[in-house]
Amino acid sequence: MSTTITRRDILKLTGGGIIGMMLSPLPWKMLDDAAIWTQNWDLTPKLAHGPITSMFSHCTLCPAGCGVKAQCVSGMPFSVTGVSADPLTHGTVCPRGLTAHHMAYHPLRITHPHYFSDRSAQATLSAVTLEQSLDRIAKHISNSTGSIVVLDRQPGRVISAQYHKFLKASGRGILATDPSGDAQTLSAVSTMTGIPASAF
């Protein structure tokens, strides 16, 4: 006696298996365990309990310097959003800026000042405390007779104003800024066309 398996039998078997899996607690338990497991990864932020505060600043991950609002717990950010009142970005933030609060938990993040042992190609990089780095900088400035130059790669930030204030007080300071890619492009176009860059 031969048994013929029809398409109806296959559909009934498949449908019964799907219904059985949905009614079984096994897949739901596996999903629950997976959710708990992924919440305990090393890169998952572990926030302390405390009051929730909001802080406003500018993103420093690129020269655009978008205005951001950081939601913090005990001073540690857990969410970054745009600021609608920002005159340039109007509340928009790129994906990198939206995930900026994760940078504090990156395993390769530099958490201490570092200095090179010498200026040779074999120089080693060593971590020092903040006090040691400030002492070294102050010693170099006091022993130097020339100008003090600070290279500000992202001008227009709050720290830029501090650079300017410090250099002005020293009486021999120069604040150098790194031109943006847009400025370099406009300068090249101005050279080729003879039209001032300010006209573009």
Coordinates of C-alpha atoms in Angstrom, one line a residue, residues 55-70 77 79-83 86-89 91-104 152-160:
M55 CA 23.2 69.6 29.2
F56 CA 23.6 71.7 26.0
S57 CA 26.7 71.7 24.0
H58 CA 28.2 71.4 20.5
C59 CA 29.2 68.0 19.0
T60 CA 33.0 67.8 18.4
L61 CA 33.1 64.6 16.3
C62 CA 33.4 66.7 13.1
P63 CA 34.0 70.4 12.2
A64 CA 30.3 71.0 11.7
G65 CA 29.8 71.5 15.5
C66 CA 26.1 70.7 15.6
G67 CA 24.2 71.9 18.6
V68 CA 23.2 68.9 20.8
K69 CA 21.3 68.2 23.9
A70 CA 22.6 65.4 26.2
P77 CA 25.1 61.0 29.1
S79 CA 21.0 60.1 25.0
V80 CA 22.0 62.8 22.5
T81 CA 19.5 64.7 20.4
G82 CA 19.6 67.8 18.2
V83 CA 18.6 71.3 19.4
D86 CA 20.3 75.9 16.7
P87 CA 20.4 78.5 13.8
L88 CA 22.5 76.2 11.6
T89 CA 21.3 72.7 12.1
G91 CA 17.7 70.1 15.4
T92 CA 19.2 67.7 12.9
V93 CA 22.1 65.5 13.9
C94 CA 24.1 63.0 11.9
P95 CA 24.1 59.2 12.9
R96 CA 27.6 59.7 14.5
G97 CA 26.3 62.6 16.6
L98 CA 23.2 60.6 17.7
T99 CA 25.5 57.8 19.1
A100 CA 28.1 60.2 20.6
H101 CA 27.2 59.1 24.1
H102 CA 28.5 55.6 23.4
M103 CA 32.0 57.0 23.0
A104 CA 32.5 57.2 26.7
D152 CA 42.6 74.5 17.0
R153 CA 41.3 71.9 14.6
Q154 CA 37.6 72.8 15.2
P155 CA 37.4 76.6 15.9
G156 CA 34.2 78.1 17.3
R157 CA 33.9 75.9 20.3
V158 CA 33.8 76.8 23.9
I159 CA 37.4 75.5 24.3
S160 CA 38.4 77.8 21.4

